[in-house]
Amino acid sequence: MSPIALPSQHAAVLHGAKDLRYEDRTLWPPQQGHVQVAVLATGLCGSDRKSPITLTYAHQSSDRTLAVHYYMHGRNGDFALQAPLVLGHESAGIVTAVGPGVKNFVTGQRVAIEAGIMCRDCSYCKKGRYNLCKNMRFASSAKTFPHLDGTLQDRMNHPAHVLHPLPDNCSFEQAALAEPLSVLLHASRRASFTSSSAPSTVLVFGVGAIGLLACALAKSYGATRVVAIDINQARLNFAKEQGFAEQVYCLSMTDRAKTTEDQLKRARENVGAALSAFGEPDGFDLVFECTGAEPCIQMSIHVSLRFPSPHLCSLFPPYSPPFTFPSKTGGYNRRQSHARRNGQSERHSSSERRGTPRSRHSRLVPVCEYLPGSPRSAC
């Protein structure tokens, strides 16, 4: 079919670092097994908040703030832009057309979009752990080439098997949170923390989107106490005022430590002050680390009580140097960020399989940032 005979649509297309263009693109009909979705809500991933920009999209009624590694640097970790790419991967919308062979969706149906497309043929997929699929293609990611465009466009064609029908009482904005919420659902399962678990006290490092969802999930599972730590007082105020955390603690900003020993000493001192303020000198039953900042990761090890593992739900910085992890038996271990070392996971990956740290009392059990649908990760 000639593009001349087809309608056009709008898309926010990234051509390089800080080069985001609002373009007209041909709207192709959905192919075999695919569904066309009018994107009505997109959550913009906060993987880099250093330099936000504001755009207005045709399918949205208000401005949204876009601040991502791809926009700032033209890459996310090892994954560099090789061609123009449409960003966005936390979305929901309405079915506008169905392709040949699709029988479980109809025009007008409301759906949440799962951004990862797995091969459904590898050993991981066959075991139901398709978030580890080696052949995963992820919308808005430069991990694979040709890139797979994301959801910052009027409409997108997407495989039917990674679309999820929405109940009538779920808004499009709520449905766009399904993807980041899956991060915390997976983390809670890794921690054996469910609604039937024994009452627990929970500490969350970082009150961005993932941190707030960690707080909300902990409360929904019946945690007896949920508190949070951050460096941004305004965010902490929001978390407390909106009922996500009952108590918050703001870390003071200081100059970077000059030595490893000084860095670990500060981590112990800072977290000691926080525990004193919370009235929990022995620590917390469960700790969610949602910042990716090395000092917070170090502090999280010192505050884990019942579970000997803080649960990492964070994004390691691109090109990060080796991280230093304290050991509760003394000393420390250094480890290169897995996201940099193996060039696979766009979010974060395993320290457990990379051998850090190892002691009777302290080990890290990370979680895949996305479940389902993450870029490959060693979880």
CSV table of C-alpha atoms in Angstrom, one decimal:
chain,number,residue,atom,x,y,z
A,1,MET,CA,0.0,0.0,0.0
A,2,SER,CA,1.4,3.4,-1.0
A,3,PRO,CA,2.0,5.8,1.9
A,4,ILE,CA,0.4,8.5,-0.1
A,5,ALA,CA,-3.0,6.7,0.3
A,6,LEU,CA,-2.6,6.4,4.1
A,7,PRO,CA,-3.4,8.9,6.9
A,8,SER,CA,-0.7,10.6,8.9
A,9,GLN,CA,-0.2,11.0,12.6
A,10,HIS,CA,2.1,13.0,15.0
A,11,ALA,CA,5.0,11.6,17.0
A,12,ALA,CA,7.7,13.0,19.2
A,13,VAL,CA,10.9,11.7,17.6
A,14,LEU,CA,14.4,11.8,19.1
A,15,HIS,CA,17.1,12.3,16.5
A,16,GLY,CA,20.0,12.8,19.0
A,17,ALA,CA,21.0,14.3,22.3
A,18,LYS,CA,18.6,17.2,23.0
A,19,ASP,CA,17.2,16.9,19.5
A,20,LEU,CA,13.5,16.0,19.9
A,21,ARG,CA,11.2,16.8,16.9
A,22,TYR,CA,7.4,16.9,16.6
A,23,GLU,CA,6.8,15.1,13.2
A,24,ASP,CA,4.1,13.9,10.9
A,25,ARG,CA,4.4,10.2,10.2
A,26,THR,CA,2.5,7.7,8.0
A,27,LEU,CA,-0.1,5.7,10.0
A,28,TRP,CA,0.2,2.1,8.7
A,29,PRO,CA,-2.6,-0.4,9.3
A,30,PRO,CA,-1.8,-3.2,11.9
A,31,GLN,CA,-0.2,-6.3,10.5
A,32,GLN,CA,-0.9,-10.0,11.3
A,33,GLY,CA,-1.4,-10.5,15.0
A,34,HIS,CA,-1.1,-6.7,15.8
A,35,VAL,CA,-3.5,-4.2,17.2
A,36,GLN,CA,-3.5,-0.4,16.6
A,37,VAL,CA,-3.9,1.7,19.8
A,38,ALA,CA,-4.7,5.4,20.1
A,39,VAL,CA,-2.3,6.3,23.0
A,40,LEU,CA,-4.2,8.4,25.5
A,41,ALA,CA,-1.9,8.4,28.5
A,42,THR,CA,1.9,8.0,28.8
A,43,GLY,CA,4.0,8.1,31.9
A,44,LEU,CA,7.4,9.7,31.2
A,45,CYS,CA,10.2,7.7,32.7
A,46,GLY,CA,12.3,9.8,35.2
A,47,SER,CA,15.6,8.1,34.5
A,48,ASP,CA,17.3,11.5,34.3
A,49,ARG,CA,15.7,14.7,35.8
A,50,LYS,CA,18.6,17.1,35.3
A,51,SER,CA,17.2,19.1,32.4
A,52,PRO,CA,13.4,18.7,31.9
A,53,ILE,CA,11.7,20.0,28.8
A,54,THR,CA,8.0,20.5,28.2
A,55,LEU,CA,6.0,19.3,25.2
A,56,THR,CA,2.4,19.1,24.3
A,57,TYR,CA,1.2,15.9,22.5
A,58,ALA,CA,-1.9,15.7,20.3
A,59,HIS,CA,-3.3,12.8,22.3
A,60,GLN,CA,-2.9,14.5,25.7
A,61,SER,CA,-4.8,17.4,27.2
A,62,SER,CA,-1.9,18.8,29.2
A,63,ASP,CA,1.8,19.4,29.0
A,64,ARG,CA,4.1,16.7,30.3
A,65,THR,CA,7.7,17.0,31.5
A,66,LEU,CA,10.2,14.9,29.6
A,67,ALA,CA,13.5,14.2,31.2
A,68,VAL,CA,15.3,11.0,30.2
A,69,HIS,CA,18.9,9.8,29.5
A,70,TYR,CA,18.1,9.4,25.9
A,71,TYR,CA,17.0,13.0,25.5
A,72,MET,CA,20.0,14.4,27.4
A,73,HIS,CA,22.7,12.1,26.1
A,74,GLY,CA,21.3,10.3,23.0
A,75,ARG,CA,21.9,7.1,24.9
A,76,ASN,CA,21.0,5.2,28.0
A,77,GLY,CA,24.1,3.4,29.4
A,78,ASP,CA,25.6,1.3,26.7
A,79,PHE,CA,22.6,1.7,24.4
A,80,ALA,CA,23.2,4.5,22.0
A,81,LEU,CA,20.8,6.0,19.5
A,82,GLN,CA,21.6,4.7,16.0
A,83,ALA,CA,18.5,6.1,14.2
A,84,PRO,CA,15.5,8.4,15.1
A,85,LEU,CA,13.5,6.9,17.9
A,86,VAL,CA,10.1,7.6,19.4
A,87,LEU,CA,10.3,7.5,23.2
A,88,GLY,CA,7.7,6.4,25.8
A,89,HIS,CA,6.8,3.0,27.3
A,90,GLU,CA,4.4,3.4,30.2
A,91,SER,CA,1.1,3.8,28.4
A,92,ALA,CA,-2.6,3.0,27.9
A,93,GLY,CA,-5.1,3.7,25.2
A,94,ILE,CA,-8.1,2.6,23.0
A,95,VAL,CA,-8.0,0.0,20.3
A,96,THR,CA,-8.7,1.7,16.9
A,97,ALA,CA,-8.0,-1.2,14.6
A,98,VAL,CA,-7.2,-4.9,14.7
A,99,GLY,CA,-5.0,-6.8,12.3
A,100,PRO,CA,-5.6,-10.2,10.6
A,101,GLY,CA,-5.7,-13.1,13.1
A,102,VAL,CA,-6.6,-11.0,16.1
A,103,LYS,CA,-9.7,-12.4,17.8
A,104,ASN,CA,-9.5,-11.2,21.5
A,105,PHE,CA,-9.6,-7.4,20.9
A,106,VAL,CA,-12.2,-5.2,19.3
A,107,THR,CA,-12.3,-1.6,18.2
A,108,GLY,CA,-13.1,0.7,21.2
A,109,GLN,CA,-11.6,-1.6,23.8
A,110,ARG,CA,-9.5,0.0,26.5
A,111,VAL,CA,-6.0,-1.5,27.0
A,112,ALA,CA,-2.7,-1.1,28.8
A,113,ILE,CA,0.4,-1.5,26.7
A,114,GLU,CA,3.2,-3.7,27.7
A,115,ALA,CA,6.3,-2.3,26.0
A,116,GLY,CA,8.5,-5.4,25.8
A,117,ILE,CA,8.0,-7.9,23.0
A,118,MET,CA,9.5,-11.3,23.8
A,119,CYS,CA,10.3,-14.1,21.4
A,120,ARG,CA,8.1,-16.7,23.1
A,121,ASP,CA,10.5,-19.4,21.9
A,122,CYS,CA,13.5,-19.3,24.2
A,123,SER,CA,14.0,-21.3,27.4
A,124,TYR,CA,13.1,-18.3,29.5
A,125,CYS,CA,9.9,-17.5,27.7
A,126,LYS,CA,8.9,-21.2,27.9
A,127,LYS,CA,9.4,-21.1,31.6
A,128,GLY,CA,7.2,-18.0,32.0
A,129,ARG,CA,10.2,-15.8,32.8
A,130,TYR,CA,10.0,-13.9,29.6
A,131,ASN,CA,11.4,-10.7,31.1
A,132,LEU,CA,14.8,-12.5,30.8
A,133,CYS,CA,14.2,-13.2,27.1
A,134,LYS,CA,17.6,-12.8,25.2
A,135,ASN,CA,15.7,-11.7,22.1
A,136,MET,CA,13.5,-9.1,23.9
A,137,ARG,CA,12.7,-6.0,21.9
A,138,PHE,CA,11.6,-3.0,24.0
A,139,ALA,CA,9.6,-0.1,22.7
A,140,SER,CA,11.6,3.2,23.1
A,141,SER,CA,14.9,1.4,23.7
A,142,ALA,CA,18.0,1.6,21.6
A,143,LYS,CA,19.1,-1.8,22.9
A,144,THR,CA,18.2,-3.5,19.6
A,145,PHE,CA,18.5,-2.2,16.1
A,146,PRO,CA,16.4,-1.4,14.2
A,147,HIS,CA,14.9,0.4,17.2
A,148,LEU,CA,11.3,-0.2,18.2
A,149,ASP,CA,9.4,3.0,18.5
A,150,GLY,CA,7.6,3.9,21.8
A,151,THR,CA,4.3,5.4,22.7
A,152,LEU,CA,4.8,9.2,22.3
A,153,GLN,CA,2.8,9.1,19.1
A,154,ASP,CA,-0.9,9.5,18.3
A,155,ARG,CA,-1.3,5.8,17.5
A,156,MET,CA,0.9,2.7,17.5
A,157,ASN,CA,0.7,-0.8,16.2
A,158,HIS,CA,1.6,-3.4,18.8
A,159,PRO,CA,1.4,-7.2,19.1
A,160,ALA,CA,-1.9,-8.3,20.6
A,161,HIS,CA,-0.3,-10.7,23.1
A,162,VAL,CA,1.3,-7.8,25.0
A,163,LEU,CA,-1.9,-5.7,25.4
A,164,HIS,CA,-4.0,-6.0,28.5
A,165,PRO,CA,-7.7,-5.2,28.7
A,166,LEU,CA,-8.6,-2.6,31.3
A,167,PRO,CA,-11.6,-2.8,33.8
A,168,ASP,CA,-14.1,0.0,33.5
A,169,ASN,CA,-13.0,1.5,36.8
A,170,CYS,CA,-9.4,1.9,35.8
A,171,SER,CA,-8.5,5.2,34.2
A,172,PHE,CA,-5.9,5.6,31.4
A,173,GLU,CA,-3.6,7.4,33.8
A,174,GLN,CA,-3.8,4.6,36.3
A,175,ALA,CA,-3.2,2.0,33.6
A,176,ALA,CA,0.0,3.8,32.5
A,177,LEU,CA,1.3,3.1,36.0
A,178,ALA,CA,0.8,-0.7,35.5
A,179,GLU,CA,4.3,-1.0,34.0
A,180,PRO,CA,6.3,0.7,36.8
A,181,LEU,CA,4.0,-1.0,39.4
A,182,SER,CA,5.0,-4.3,38.1
A,183,VAL,CA,8.5,-3.5,39.3
A,184,LEU,CA,7.4,-3.4,42.9
A,185,LEU,CA,5.2,-6.4,42.5
A,186,HIS,CA,8.2,-8.4,41.4
A,187,ALA,CA,10.4,-6.9,44.1
A,188,SER,CA,7.8,-7.9,46.8
A,189,ARG,CA,7.7,-11.4,45.5
A,190,ARG,CA,11.5,-11.6,45.6
A,191,ALA,CA,11.3,-10.5,49.2
A,192,SER,CA,8.5,-13.0,50.0
A,193,PHE,CA,6.4,-9.9,51.0
A,194,THR,CA,2.7,-10.3,50.2
A,195,SER,CA,-0.6,-9.4,51.6
A,196,SER,CA,-0.5,-12.6,53.7
A,197,SER,CA,3.0,-11.9,55.1
A,198,ALA,CA,3.6,-11.2,58.8
A,199,PRO,CA,3.3,-7.4,59.6
A,200,SER,CA,6.5,-5.6,58.6
A,201,THR,CA,8.1,-2.3,59.0
A,202,VAL,CA,9.3,-0.9,55.6
A,203,LEU,CA,11.9,1.7,54.7
A,204,VAL,CA,12.0,3.2,51.2
A,205,PHE,CA,15.0,5.1,49.8
A,206,GLY,CA,13.9,7.6,47.2
A,207,VAL,CA,10.3,8.9,46.7
A,208,GLY,CA,10.2,9.2,42.9
A,209,ALA,CA,7.6,7.3,41.0
A,210,ILE,CA,9.0,3.9,41.9
A,211,GLY,CA,9.6,4.8,45.5
A,212,LEU,CA,6.0,6.1,45.9
A,213,LEU,CA,4.7,2.9,44.4
A,214,ALA,CA,6.9,0.9,46.8
A,215,CYS,CA,5.3,2.8,49.7
A,216,ALA,CA,1.8,2.3,48.3
A,217,LEU,CA,2.4,-1.4,47.8
A,218,ALA,CA,3.8,-1.8,51.3
A,219,LYS,CA,0.7,-0.2,52.8
A,220,SER,CA,-1.7,-2.3,50.7
A,221,TYR,CA,0.1,-5.4,52.0
A,222,GLY,CA,-0.5,-4.4,55.5
A,223,ALA,CA,2.9,-3.0,56.6
A,224,THR,CA,2.7,-1.8,60.1
A,225,ARG,CA,4.9,1.2,59.3
A,226,VAL,CA,6.2,2.8,56.1
A,227,VAL,CA,8.8,5.5,56.1
A,228,ALA,CA,11.0,7.1,53.4
A,229,ILE,CA,14.3,8.8,52.9
A,230,ASP,CA,15.3,11.2,50.1
A,231,ILE,CA,17.4,14.3,49.5
A,232,ASN,CA,14.5,16.4,48.2
A,233,GLN,CA,12.4,17.9,51.0
A,234,ALA,CA,9.6,18.9,48.6
A,235,ARG,CA,9.2,15.3,47.4
A,236,LEU,CA,9.3,14.0,51.0
A,237,ASN,CA,6.6,16.5,51.9
A,238,PHE,CA,4.4,15.2,49.1
A,239,ALA,CA,5.0,11.6,50.1
A,240,LYS,CA,3.9,12.4,53.7
A,241,GLU,CA,1.0,14.7,52.8
A,242,GLN,CA,-0.5,12.3,50.3
A,243,GLY,CA,-0.3,9.4,52.8
A,244,PHE,CA,2.5,7.3,51.1
A,245,ALA,CA,4.8,7.5,54.1
A,246,GLU,CA,3.9,8.2,57.7
A,247,GLN,CA,7.3,9.7,58.5
A,248,VAL,CA,10.1,11.0,56.2
A,249,TYR,CA,13.8,12.0,56.6
A,250,CYS,CA,15.7,14.3,54.4
A,251,LEU,CA,19.4,13.6,54.0
A,252,SER,CA,21.8,16.5,54.0
A,253,MET,CA,23.8,17.2,50.8
A,254,THR,CA,27.6,17.1,51.3
A,255,ASP,CA,30.7,17.1,49.2
A,256,ARG,CA,31.7,13.8,47.7
A,257,ALA,CA,33.8,11.6,50.0
A,258,LYS,CA,37.5,11.5,49.0
A,259,THR,CA,38.2,7.9,50.1
A,260,THR,CA,36.3,4.6,50.3
A,261,GLU,CA,36.6,4.5,54.0
A,262,ASP,CA,35.2,8.0,54.4
A,263,GLN,CA,32.3,7.1,52.1
A,264,LEU,CA,31.4,4.1,54.1
A,265,LYS,CA,31.7,6.0,57.4
A,266,ARG,CA,29.3,8.6,56.1
A,267,ALA,CA,26.9,6.0,55.1
A,268,ARG,CA,26.9,4.5,58.6
A,269,GLU,CA,26.6,7.9,60.2
A,270,ASN,CA,23.8,9.1,57.9
A,271,VAL,CA,21.7,6.1,58.3
A,272,GLY,CA,22.3,6.0,62.0
A,273,ALA,CA,20.9,9.5,62.2
A,274,ALA,CA,17.9,8.5,60.1
A,275,LEU,CA,17.2,5.4,62.2
A,276,SER,CA,17.4,7.6,65.4
A,277,ALA,CA,14.9,10.0,63.9
A,278,PHE,CA,12.5,7.2,63.0
A,279,GLY,CA,12.9,5.6,66.4
A,280,GLU,CA,14.0,2.3,64.9
A,281,PRO,CA,17.6,1.8,66.1
A,282,ASP,CA,17.7,-1.8,65.0
A,283,GLY,CA,16.6,-1.2,61.4
A,284,PHE,CA,13.6,-2.2,59.3
A,285,ASP,CA,12.1,-5.6,58.3
A,286,LEU,CA,12.2,-4.7,54.6
A,287,VAL,CA,14.1,-2.1,52.6
A,288,PHE,CA,13.4,-0.9,49.1
A,289,GLU,CA,16.3,1.0,47.4
A,290,CYS,CA,14.7,3.1,44.7
A,291,THR,CA,17.5,5.7,43.9
A,292,GLY,CA,20.4,3.9,42.3
A,293,ALA,CA,22.7,6.3,44.2
A,294,GLU,CA,25.7,4.5,45.7
A,295,PRO,CA,25.4,6.2,49.2
A,296,CYS,CA,21.8,5.0,49.5
A,297,ILE,CA,22.7,1.5,48.4
A,298,GLN,CA,25.4,1.5,51.0
A,299,MET,CA,23.0,2.8,53.7
A,300,SER,CA,20.3,0.3,52.7
A,301,ILE,CA,22.6,-2.6,53.7
A,302,HIS,CA,23.0,-1.2,57.3
A,303,VAL,CA,19.2,-0.9,57.9
A,304,SER,CA,18.0,-4.3,56.8
A,305,LEU,CA,16.7,-6.2,59.8
A,306,ARG,CA,14.6,-9.3,59.2
A,307,PHE,CA,15.4,-9.9,55.6
A,308,PRO,CA,19.2,-9.8,55.2
A,309,SER,CA,18.8,-8.1,51.8
A,310,PRO,CA,17.8,-4.6,50.7
A,311,HIS,CA,15.8,-4.9,47.5
A,312,LEU,CA,17.2,-2.8,44.7
A,313,CYS,CA,14.5,-1.3,42.4
A,314,SER,CA,16.7,1.4,41.0
A,315,LEU,CA,18.5,2.5,37.9
A,316,PHE,CA,22.3,2.4,38.1
A,317,PRO,CA,23.9,5.5,36.5
A,318,PRO,CA,25.2,5.0,33.0
A,319,TYR,CA,29.0,4.4,32.8
A,320,SER,CA,29.1,4.2,36.6
A,321,PRO,CA,32.4,3.4,38.3
A,322,PRO,CA,32.6,0.3,40.6
A,323,PHE,CA,30.3,0.5,43.5
A,324,THR,CA,31.5,-0.1,47.1
A,325,PHE,CA,29.3,-2.2,49.3
A,326,PRO,CA,29.7,-2.5,53.0
A,327,SER,CA,29.7,-5.8,54.7
A,328,LYS,CA,28.1,-6.3,58.1
A,329,THR,CA,30.9,-8.6,59.0
A,330,GLY,CA,33.5,-5.8,58.3
A,331,GLY,CA,35.3,-4.5,55.3
A,332,TYR,CA,33.8,-3.8,51.9
A,333,ASN,CA,33.5,-5.1,48.4
A,334,ARG,CA,33.7,-3.3,45.1
A,335,ARG,CA,31.7,-4.1,42.1
A,336,GLN,CA,31.2,-2.6,38.6
A,337,SER,CA,27.7,-1.7,37.7
A,338,HIS,CA,26.3,-4.7,35.8
A,339,ALA,CA,24.4,-2.4,33.5
A,340,ARG,CA,27.8,-1.2,32.2
A,341,ARG,CA,29.7,-4.5,32.3
A,342,ASN,CA,27.5,-6.8,30.3
A,343,GLY,CA,25.8,-4.3,28.0
A,344,GLN,CA,22.5,-6.1,28.4
A,345,SER,CA,20.1,-4.7,31.0
A,346,GLU,CA,18.9,-1.1,30.4
A,347,ARG,CA,17.7,-0.8,33.9
A,348,HIS,CA,19.7,-2.7,36.4
A,349,SER,CA,20.8,-6.2,37.0
A,350,SER,CA,22.2,-8.8,39.3
A,351,SER,CA,24.8,-8.4,42.0
A,352,GLU,CA,23.9,-11.8,43.3
A,353,ARG,CA,25.3,-13.5,40.2
A,354,ARG,CA,28.3,-11.2,40.0
A,355,GLY,CA,29.5,-12.2,43.5
A,356,THR,CA,28.9,-9.1,45.7
A,357,PRO,CA,28.8,-8.8,48.5
A,358,ARG,CA,29.2,-12.2,50.2
A,359,SER,CA,28.8,-12.5,54.0
A,360,ARG,CA,26.6,-14.4,56.3
A,361,HIS,CA,24.6,-11.4,57.2
A,362,SER,CA,24.5,-9.2,54.1
A,363,ARG,CA,23.8,-10.0,50.5
A,364,LEU,CA,22.1,-8.0,47.7
A,365,VAL,CA,19.1,-9.5,46.0
A,366,PRO,CA,18.2,-7.2,43.1
A,367,VAL,CA,15.0,-7.3,41.1
A,368,CYS,CA,14.4,-6.7,37.4
A,369,GLU,CA,13.2,-3.1,36.8
A,370,TYR,CA,10.5,-4.3,34.6
A,371,LEU,CA,8.3,-7.4,35.1
A,372,PRO,CA,6.8,-8.3,32.8
A,373,GLY,CA,8.5,-6.9,29.7
A,374,SER,CA,11.9,-5.7,30.9
A,375,PRO,CA,15.0,-5.5,28.8
A,376,ARG,CA,17.1,-8.6,29.5
A,377,SER,CA,18.3,-8.6,33.1
A,378,ALA,CA,20.0,-11.3,35.3
A,379,CYS,CA,17.1,-11.7,37.7
